[in-house]
Amino acid sequence: MTIIDDADLLVGMNEYIQSFVPFTLLLILLCIGAAVLLAWNCSRPVVSLALAAKQIHQGNLSARARVYTVDDMGKFGHLFNEMAENLEQTIRRLRISESKYRQIFENSRDCIFVTDTQCRIIDINSAGRKMLGIEKSDNIQQLSLNCCRNGDRQDGNSILQQDIQEKGYVKDYETWLQCPDGTIRHCRLTATSRYDKHGTLLGYEGILRDITEEKKRQEAQQKFQKKLQEEIVLAEERERRHMGQVLHEEMAQNLALVNLKLQEAENRTRDFSEQQGSRIDELLTTTRTLVKRMIHQIRTMIFDLYPAILDDQGLVPSMNWYGDNFTRQTGIEVAVYGAAGSLGLTESQKIYLFRAFKELLHNAWKHAEAKEIVATVKKTGHHVRLTVDDAGKGFDPEDIGPNTEDLKGIGLASIKQWSLATGGTLSIESEPGKGTRISIDIPLEHPEEEA
């Protein structure tokens, strides 16, 4: 049996420990390295996904996650990259679409706008800025679309909003737009309401077309047409006056001379025998009757061609004079009421109202079987109104319809045409068995003139 000295034992243990510690440390380091490598291999795909997601969030849509393995984590990486690819393509298409929309939006010649519920501007294109007189540097968030209706600036937007909300849209809605500098533009509006996914009203969007110049051209054309119509009327009246003068100065005077010669011949029949004188008297009497009838017809034609009394006495006295003659010829009582002074009418308007009065008298005589007719001429504001009431059999106005063609049968076509040509209106009130009232309103060109 070998006895080991304690000193030797301690020396041996120290040598063992000195040789074991480095090995243990090396083993621990190897384990730590293996753990780190394993952790890195496991976390690397996650880190790659996180970095790619961060880059995409920052706007780099082409960023992709790197796939290291073919396990579930690798499959997840491929799925992430596929989603990123789809997102990039979708956003690219959206940008292209938005670019096209913005190009259309900005290049449109009409004003395209987007507003909130209070008609405050959210977005507006270049044409809209030009229409409103807004510079690109101006803050549109502080501006509103102030629409007026029928030129009335009060509550224009509220009326417009009400009209849009009733149907959800308005189309070709004529309105007046008040610009920030105070000018008014005549516009045609097409707009619709904007809602979110919950159905809450967000505001309005639409198109405004500036038709100010178009309206000016229309007004100028209407004035030209009105002036042309008046010139035509005056030309017709000048020709009528000329024909009347020819009839009066030549034919009527010649017939009057023939009548005198016939009377002279009749006075000389006493030189003939009784039988011859009787025969000649009969022929002369018949001839004189025909001549007198022709003279009366020519005088009637002269008056119909041009009522010279209009120049001498004015509208209302001329109507009174004609009404008296009409009563003598037809037995229908005619009463005319109105001021005898100037009504501010032009010559063509005066002629038109007089001829309308004549036409309405004859119309009542032919169709209404009236026994009494009352005509009134009155100046109201900037208009002159002629009203003709008859106590005839009346009719249903709906039976003739609103069109001029429907009026031909009762002789009102020319009256309606001239009313429209002069900017006036024709209204008919009638009921079977209760007579008829026809009113003609003519706008005055110089309303400052007093009756």
Coordinates of C-alpha atoms in Angstrom, one line a residue:
M1 CA 0.0 0.0 0.0
T2 CA 1.3 3.3 -1.2
I3 CA 1.0 6.2 1.1
I4 CA 0.5 9.5 -0.7
D5 CA 1.8 12.5 1.0
D6 CA -0.6 15.3 1.4
A7 CA 1.8 17.7 -0.2
D8 CA 2.0 15.5 -3.3
L9 CA -1.8 15.3 -3.3
L10 CA -2.2 19.0 -3.3
V11 CA 0.4 19.4 -6.0
G12 CA -1.5 16.9 -8.2
M13 CA -4.8 18.5 -7.6
N14 CA -3.4 21.9 -8.5
E15 CA -2.0 20.5 -11.7
Y16 CA -5.3 18.9 -12.6
I17 CA -7.2 22.1 -11.9
Q18 CA -4.8 24.1 -13.9
S19 CA -5.3 21.8 -16.9
F20 CA -9.1 21.6 -16.5
V21 CA -10.0 25.3 -16.1
P22 CA -8.8 26.3 -19.6
F23 CA -10.7 23.4 -21.1
T24 CA -13.8 24.3 -19.1
L25 CA -13.5 28.0 -20.2
L26 CA -13.1 26.9 -23.8
L27 CA -16.1 24.7 -23.6
I28 CA -18.2 27.5 -22.1
L29 CA -17.0 29.9 -24.9
L30 CA -17.9 27.3 -27.5
C31 CA -21.4 26.9 -25.9
I32 CA -21.9 30.7 -25.8
G33 CA -20.7 31.0 -29.5
A34 CA -23.1 28.2 -30.5
A35 CA -25.9 29.9 -28.6
V36 CA -25.2 33.2 -30.3
L37 CA -24.9 31.6 -33.7
L38 CA -28.2 29.8 -33.1
A39 CA -29.9 33.0 -31.9
W40 CA -28.6 35.0 -34.9
N41 CA -29.8 32.3 -37.3
C42 CA -33.2 32.4 -35.6
S43 CA -33.5 36.2 -35.4
R44 CA -32.0 37.1 -38.7
P45 CA -35.2 36.6 -40.7
V46 CA -37.2 38.6 -38.2
V47 CA -34.6 41.5 -38.3
S48 CA -34.7 41.4 -42.1
L49 CA -38.5 41.6 -42.1
A50 CA -38.4 44.5 -39.6
L51 CA -35.8 46.4 -41.6
A52 CA -37.8 45.9 -44.8
A53 CA -41.1 47.0 -43.1
K54 CA -39.4 50.1 -41.8
Q55 CA -38.0 51.0 -45.2
I56 CA -41.5 50.5 -46.8
H57 CA -43.0 52.6 -44.1
Q58 CA -40.5 55.4 -44.9
G59 CA -41.5 55.3 -48.6
N60 CA -39.0 52.8 -50.1
L61 CA -41.6 50.6 -51.7
S62 CA -38.9 48.5 -53.5
A63 CA -37.5 47.2 -50.2
R64 CA -37.8 43.4 -49.7
A65 CA -37.0 41.0 -46.8
R66 CA -34.1 38.6 -47.3
V67 CA -35.1 35.0 -47.0
Y68 CA -32.5 32.7 -45.4
T69 CA -34.3 29.5 -44.8
V70 CA -37.0 27.3 -46.3
D71 CA -38.8 26.6 -43.1
D72 CA -41.9 28.4 -41.9
M73 CA -39.9 31.6 -41.3
G74 CA -38.8 31.5 -44.9
K75 CA -42.3 31.0 -46.1
F76 CA -43.3 34.0 -44.0
G77 CA -40.6 36.0 -45.6
H78 CA -41.8 35.1 -49.2
L79 CA -45.3 36.0 -48.2
F80 CA -44.1 39.3 -46.9
N81 CA -42.2 40.1 -50.1
E82 CA -45.3 39.1 -52.2
M83 CA -47.4 41.5 -50.1
A84 CA -44.8 44.2 -50.5
E85 CA -44.8 43.7 -54.3
N86 CA -48.6 43.9 -54.5
L87 CA -48.5 47.1 -52.4
E88 CA -45.9 48.7 -54.6
Q89 CA -47.9 47.9 -57.8
T90 CA -51.1 49.1 -56.2
I91 CA -49.6 52.4 -55.0
R92 CA -47.9 52.9 -58.4
R93 CA -51.3 52.4 -60.2
L94 CA -52.8 54.8 -57.7
R95 CA -50.2 57.4 -58.4
I96 CA -50.6 57.0 -62.1
S97 CA -54.4 57.3 -61.7
E98 CA -54.0 60.3 -59.4
S99 CA -51.6 61.9 -61.9
K100 CA -54.2 61.5 -64.7
Y101 CA -57.0 62.8 -62.5
R102 CA -54.8 65.8 -61.5
Q103 CA -54.0 66.4 -65.1
I104 CA -57.6 66.4 -66.1
F105 CA -58.5 68.4 -63.0
E106 CA -55.9 71.1 -63.7
N107 CA -56.3 71.2 -67.5
S108 CA -60.1 71.5 -67.5
R109 CA -61.4 74.8 -68.9
D110 CA -64.2 74.8 -66.4
C111 CA -63.9 75.4 -62.7
I112 CA -63.7 72.0 -60.8
F113 CA -64.1 72.4 -57.0
V114 CA -64.4 70.4 -53.8
T115 CA -65.9 72.1 -50.7
D116 CA -67.0 71.2 -47.2
T117 CA -70.6 71.4 -45.9
Q118 CA -70.3 75.1 -45.5
C119 CA -69.1 75.6 -49.1
R120 CA -65.6 76.4 -47.9
I121 CA -63.1 75.5 -50.7
I122 CA -61.0 72.4 -50.0
D123 CA -59.6 72.0 -53.5
I124 CA -60.0 74.0 -56.8
N125 CA -58.3 73.8 -60.2
S126 CA -56.5 76.4 -62.2
A127 CA -59.6 77.5 -64.2
G128 CA -61.4 78.0 -60.9
R129 CA -58.6 80.1 -59.5
K130 CA -58.7 82.2 -62.6
M131 CA -62.5 82.6 -62.5
L132 CA -62.4 83.7 -58.8
G133 CA -59.2 85.8 -59.3
I134 CA -57.2 83.6 -56.8
E135 CA -53.4 83.4 -57.1
K136 CA -51.6 80.1 -56.6
S137 CA -50.0 81.5 -53.4
D138 CA -53.4 82.4 -51.9
N139 CA -54.7 80.2 -49.1
I140 CA -57.9 78.7 -50.5
Q141 CA -58.9 77.3 -47.1
Q142 CA -60.1 80.8 -46.1
L143 CA -62.3 81.1 -49.2
S144 CA -65.9 80.0 -49.9
L145 CA -68.0 79.5 -53.0
N146 CA -70.7 82.2 -52.6
C147 CA -73.5 81.4 -55.0
C148 CA -76.5 83.6 -55.6
R149 CA -79.8 82.7 -57.0
N150 CA -81.5 84.9 -59.6
G151 CA -79.0 87.6 -58.8
D152 CA -80.0 87.7 -55.2
R153 CA -77.0 87.4 -52.9
Q154 CA -79.0 86.6 -49.8
D155 CA -79.0 83.0 -48.7
G156 CA -77.6 81.9 -52.0
N157 CA -75.6 79.0 -50.6
S158 CA -78.4 77.8 -48.3
I159 CA -80.8 77.7 -51.3
L160 CA -78.2 75.8 -53.4
Q161 CA -77.5 73.3 -50.6
Q162 CA -81.2 72.7 -50.2
D163 CA -81.6 72.1 -53.9
I164 CA -78.6 69.7 -53.9
Q165 CA -79.8 67.8 -50.9
E166 CA -83.3 67.3 -52.3
K167 CA -82.0 65.1 -55.1
G168 CA -78.4 64.6 -54.1
Y169 CA -77.2 66.7 -57.1
V170 CA -78.0 69.6 -59.4
K171 CA -77.4 69.7 -63.1
D172 CA -77.0 72.7 -65.4
Y173 CA -78.2 74.9 -62.5
E174 CA -77.9 78.6 -63.5
T175 CA -76.5 80.7 -60.7
W176 CA -74.5 83.8 -59.9
L177 CA -71.1 83.4 -58.3
Q178 CA -69.7 86.2 -56.2
C179 CA -65.9 86.4 -56.5
P180 CA -63.6 87.5 -53.6
D181 CA -63.1 90.9 -55.4
G182 CA -66.9 91.5 -55.4
T183 CA -67.6 90.9 -59.1
I184 CA -70.5 88.6 -60.1
R185 CA -70.1 85.9 -62.7
H186 CA -73.0 84.2 -64.3
C187 CA -72.4 80.4 -64.1
R188 CA -73.9 77.0 -64.9
L189 CA -73.4 74.6 -62.1
T190 CA -73.4 70.8 -61.9
A191 CA -72.7 69.5 -58.4
T192 CA -73.2 66.5 -56.1
S193 CA -73.0 65.7 -52.4
R194 CA -69.9 64.0 -50.9
Y195 CA -70.5 61.3 -48.2
D196 CA -68.2 59.1 -46.1
K197 CA -68.6 55.4 -45.8
H198 CA -71.1 55.9 -42.9
G199 CA -73.3 58.2 -45.0
T200 CA -72.3 61.4 -43.3
L201 CA -72.3 64.5 -45.5
L202 CA -68.7 65.7 -46.1
G203 CA -69.4 68.5 -48.5
Y204 CA -69.9 69.1 -52.2
E205 CA -68.0 68.7 -55.5
G206 CA -68.8 69.8 -59.0
I207 CA -68.1 71.9 -62.0
L208 CA -68.8 75.6 -62.6
R209 CA -68.9 76.9 -66.2
D210 CA -68.6 80.6 -66.6
I211 CA -71.4 81.7 -69.0
T212 CA -71.1 85.4 -68.4
E213 CA -69.9 86.2 -71.9
E214 CA -72.4 83.7 -73.4
K215 CA -75.2 85.5 -71.5
K216 CA -74.0 88.9 -72.7
R217 CA -74.0 87.6 -76.3
Q218 CA -77.5 86.2 -75.8
E219 CA -78.7 89.5 -74.4
A220 CA -77.1 91.4 -77.3
Q221 CA -78.7 89.0 -79.7
Q222 CA -82.1 89.4 -78.1
K223 CA -81.7 93.2 -78.2
F224 CA -80.8 93.0 -81.8
Q225 CA -83.7 90.8 -82.6
K226 CA -86.1 93.1 -80.7
K227 CA -84.7 96.1 -82.5
L228 CA -85.0 94.2 -85.8
Q229 CA -88.6 93.3 -85.1
E230 CA -89.3 96.9 -84.3
E231 CA -87.7 98.1 -87.5
I232 CA -89.7 95.5 -89.4
V233 CA -92.9 96.8 -87.8
L234 CA -91.9 100.4 -88.5
A235 CA -91.1 99.6 -92.1
E236 CA -94.4 97.8 -92.5
E237 CA -96.2 100.8 -91.0
R238 CA -94.3 103.2 -93.3
E239 CA -95.4 101.1 -96.3
R240 CA -98.9 101.0 -95.0
R241 CA -98.9 104.8 -94.5
H242 CA -97.6 105.3 -98.0
M243 CA -100.2 103.0 -99.5
G244 CA -102.9 104.8 -97.5
Q245 CA -101.7 108.1 -98.8
V246 CA -101.8 106.8 -102.4
L247 CA -105.3 105.5 -101.9
H248 CA -106.4 108.7 -100.3
E249 CA -104.8 111.1 -102.7
E250 CA -105.5 109.3 -105.9
M251 CA -108.2 106.7 -105.8
A252 CA -110.4 108.2 -103.1
Q253 CA -110.2 111.7 -104.6
N254 CA -110.8 110.4 -108.1
L255 CA -113.9 108.5 -106.9
A256 CA -115.1 111.6 -105.1
L257 CA -114.7 113.5 -108.4
V258 CA -116.6 110.7 -110.2
N259 CA -119.4 111.1 -107.6
L260 CA -119.6 114.8 -108.3
K261 CA -119.7 114.2 -112.0
L262 CA -122.5 111.7 -111.5
Q263 CA -124.4 114.2 -109.5
E264 CA -123.9 116.8 -112.2
A265 CA -125.1 114.3 -114.8
E266 CA -128.1 113.5 -112.6
N267 CA -129.1 117.2 -112.5
R268 CA -129.1 117.3 -116.3
T269 CA -131.5 114.4 -116.7
R270 CA -134.4 116.8 -116.7
D271 CA -133.5 117.7 -120.3
F272 CA -134.4 114.2 -121.4
S273 CA -137.8 112.7 -121.8
E274 CA -139.5 111.3 -118.6
Q275 CA -138.8 107.7 -119.6
Q276 CA -135.2 108.3 -120.6
G277 CA -134.7 110.5 -117.5
S278 CA -136.1 107.8 -115.2
R279 CA -133.8 105.2 -116.7
I280 CA -130.8 107.4 -116.5
D281 CA -131.6 108.4 -112.9
E282 CA -131.8 104.8 -111.9
L283 CA -128.4 104.0 -113.5
L284 CA -126.8 107.1 -112.0
T285 CA -128.3 106.3 -108.5
T286 CA -126.9 102.8 -108.7
T287 CA -123.6 104.0 -109.9
R288 CA -123.4 106.7 -107.1
T289 CA -124.3 104.0 -104.5
L290 CA -121.4 101.8 -105.8
V291 CA -119.0 104.8 -105.8
K292 CA -120.0 105.7 -102.2
R293 CA -119.5 102.1 -101.1
M294 CA -116.1 102.1 -102.8
I295 CA -115.2 105.4 -101.1
H296 CA -116.2 103.9 -97.7
Q297 CA -114.2 100.7 -98.4
I298 CA -111.1 102.7 -99.4
R299 CA -111.4 104.9 -96.3
T300 CA -111.6 101.7 -94.2
M301 CA -108.6 100.3 -96.0
I302 CA -106.7 103.5 -95.4
F303 CA -107.4 103.3 -91.7
D304 CA -106.6 99.6 -91.5
L305 CA -103.3 100.2 -93.4
Y306 CA -102.2 102.9 -91.0
P307 CA -104.4 104.5 -88.2
A308 CA -103.2 108.1 -88.5
I309 CA -105.2 108.9 -85.4
L310 CA -102.5 107.3 -83.4
D311 CA -100.1 110.1 -84.4
D312 CA -102.6 112.8 -83.7
Q313 CA -104.3 111.7 -80.5
G314 CA -102.3 108.8 -78.9
L315 CA -103.2 105.3 -77.9
V316 CA -106.2 105.6 -75.6
P317 CA -108.1 108.2 -77.6
S318 CA -107.6 106.1 -80.7
M319 CA -108.9 103.1 -79.0
N320 CA -112.0 105.1 -77.8
W321 CA -112.6 106.3 -81.4
Y322 CA -112.2 102.8 -82.8
G323 CA -114.4 101.3 -80.1
D324 CA -117.2 103.8 -80.9
N325 CA -117.1 102.8 -84.6
F326 CA -117.0 99.1 -83.7
T327 CA -120.1 99.6 -81.6
R328 CA -122.0 101.3 -84.5
Q329 CA -121.0 98.5 -86.8
T330 CA -121.6 95.4 -84.5
G331 CA -123.9 96.6 -81.8
I332 CA -121.5 95.4 -79.1
E333 CA -120.9 98.0 -76.4
V334 CA -117.2 98.9 -76.1
A335 CA -115.8 100.8 -73.1
V336 CA -112.2 102.0 -73.0
Y337 CA -110.5 103.2 -69.8
G338 CA -107.1 104.7 -69.4
A339 CA -105.0 107.8 -69.2
A340 CA -105.0 110.0 -72.3
G341 CA -101.4 111.2 -71.8
S342 CA -98.1 109.7 -72.7
L343 CA -97.4 106.2 -71.4
G344 CA -93.8 106.0 -72.4
L345 CA -94.5 103.6 -75.3
T346 CA -92.4 103.6 -78.4
E347 CA -94.1 104.0 -81.8
S348 CA -93.9 100.3 -82.6
Q349 CA -95.3 99.4 -79.1
K350 CA -98.1 101.8 -79.6
I351 CA -99.0 100.4 -83.0
Y352 CA -98.8 96.9 -81.6
L353 CA -101.1 97.5 -78.7
F354 CA -103.6 99.3 -81.0
R355 CA -103.6 96.4 -83.5
A356 CA -103.9 93.9 -80.6
F357 CA -106.9 95.8 -79.3
K358 CA -108.6 95.6 -82.7
E359 CA -107.8 91.9 -83.1
L360 CA -109.2 91.2 -79.6
L361 CA -112.4 93.1 -80.4
H362 CA -113.0 91.2 -83.6
N363 CA -112.1 87.9 -81.9
A364 CA -114.7 88.5 -79.2
W365 CA -117.3 89.4 -81.8
K366 CA -116.6 86.3 -83.9
H367 CA -116.0 83.7 -81.3
A368 CA -117.2 84.9 -77.9
E369 CA -120.7 86.1 -78.8
A370 CA -120.1 89.0 -76.4
K371 CA -122.5 91.8 -75.9
E372 CA -120.1 94.0 -74.0
I373 CA -116.3 94.5 -74.0
V374 CA -114.3 96.5 -71.6
A375 CA -110.7 97.5 -72.3
T376 CA -108.3 99.0 -69.8
V377 CA -104.8 100.5 -70.4
K378 CA -102.8 101.0 -67.3
K379 CA -99.1 101.8 -66.5
T380 CA -97.8 99.7 -63.7
G381 CA -94.2 100.2 -62.7
H382 CA -92.0 99.6 -65.8
H383 CA -94.8 98.0 -67.8
V384 CA -97.9 99.0 -69.6
R385 CA -100.8 96.5 -69.4
L386 CA -103.7 96.2 -71.9
T387 CA -106.6 94.2 -70.5
V388 CA -109.6 93.3 -72.6
D389 CA -112.6 91.7 -70.8
D390 CA -115.6 90.3 -72.7
A391 CA -118.8 89.0 -71.2
G392 CA -119.0 86.2 -73.8
K393 CA -119.3 82.4 -73.6
G394 CA -115.7 81.8 -72.6
F395 CA -113.7 78.7 -73.1
D396 CA -111.2 76.4 -71.3
P397 CA -107.6 77.9 -71.8
E398 CA -106.1 74.4 -71.5
D399 CA -107.9 73.4 -74.7
I400 CA -105.7 75.6 -76.7
G401 CA -102.4 74.7 -75.0
P402 CA -99.4 77.0 -74.5
N403 CA -98.0 76.9 -78.0
T404 CA -98.4 79.6 -80.6
E405 CA -99.7 77.1 -83.1
D406 CA -102.6 76.3 -80.9
L407 CA -103.8 79.9 -81.0
K408 CA -104.3 80.2 -84.7
G409 CA -107.9 79.0 -84.5
I410 CA -108.9 81.9 -82.3
G411 CA -106.8 84.7 -83.8
L412 CA -104.3 85.1 -81.0
A413 CA -101.2 83.8 -82.8
S414 CA -99.9 87.2 -84.1
I415 CA -100.6 88.8 -80.7
K416 CA -98.6 86.2 -78.9
Q417 CA -95.8 86.4 -81.4
W418 CA -95.5 90.2 -81.1
S419 CA -95.8 90.0 -77.3
L420 CA -92.8 87.7 -77.2
A421 CA -90.8 89.7 -79.7
T422 CA -91.2 92.9 -77.7
G423 CA -90.2 91.1 -74.4
G424 CA -93.8 91.2 -73.2
T425 CA -96.3 88.5 -72.0
L426 CA -99.8 87.4 -73.0
S427 CA -102.0 85.8 -70.4
I428 CA -105.5 84.3 -70.9
E429 CA -108.1 83.9 -68.2
S430 CA -111.3 82.3 -69.2
E431 CA -113.9 79.8 -68.1
P432 CA -116.9 78.4 -70.1
G433 CA -119.9 80.6 -69.5
K434 CA -118.0 83.3 -67.6
G435 CA -116.3 85.3 -70.3
T436 CA -112.7 85.9 -71.1
R437 CA -109.9 88.2 -69.9
I438 CA -106.8 88.7 -72.0
S439 CA -103.9 90.8 -70.7
I440 CA -100.9 92.0 -72.5
D441 CA -97.9 93.3 -70.6
I442 CA -95.3 95.4 -72.5
P443 CA -92.0 96.5 -70.8
L444 CA -91.2 100.2 -71.2
E445 CA -87.8 101.1 -72.7
H446 CA -87.9 104.4 -70.8
P447 CA -89.8 103.8 -67.6
E448 CA -88.9 107.2 -66.2
E449 CA -91.5 108.8 -68.4
E450 CA -94.7 109.4 -66.5
A451 CA -98.2 108.7 -67.8

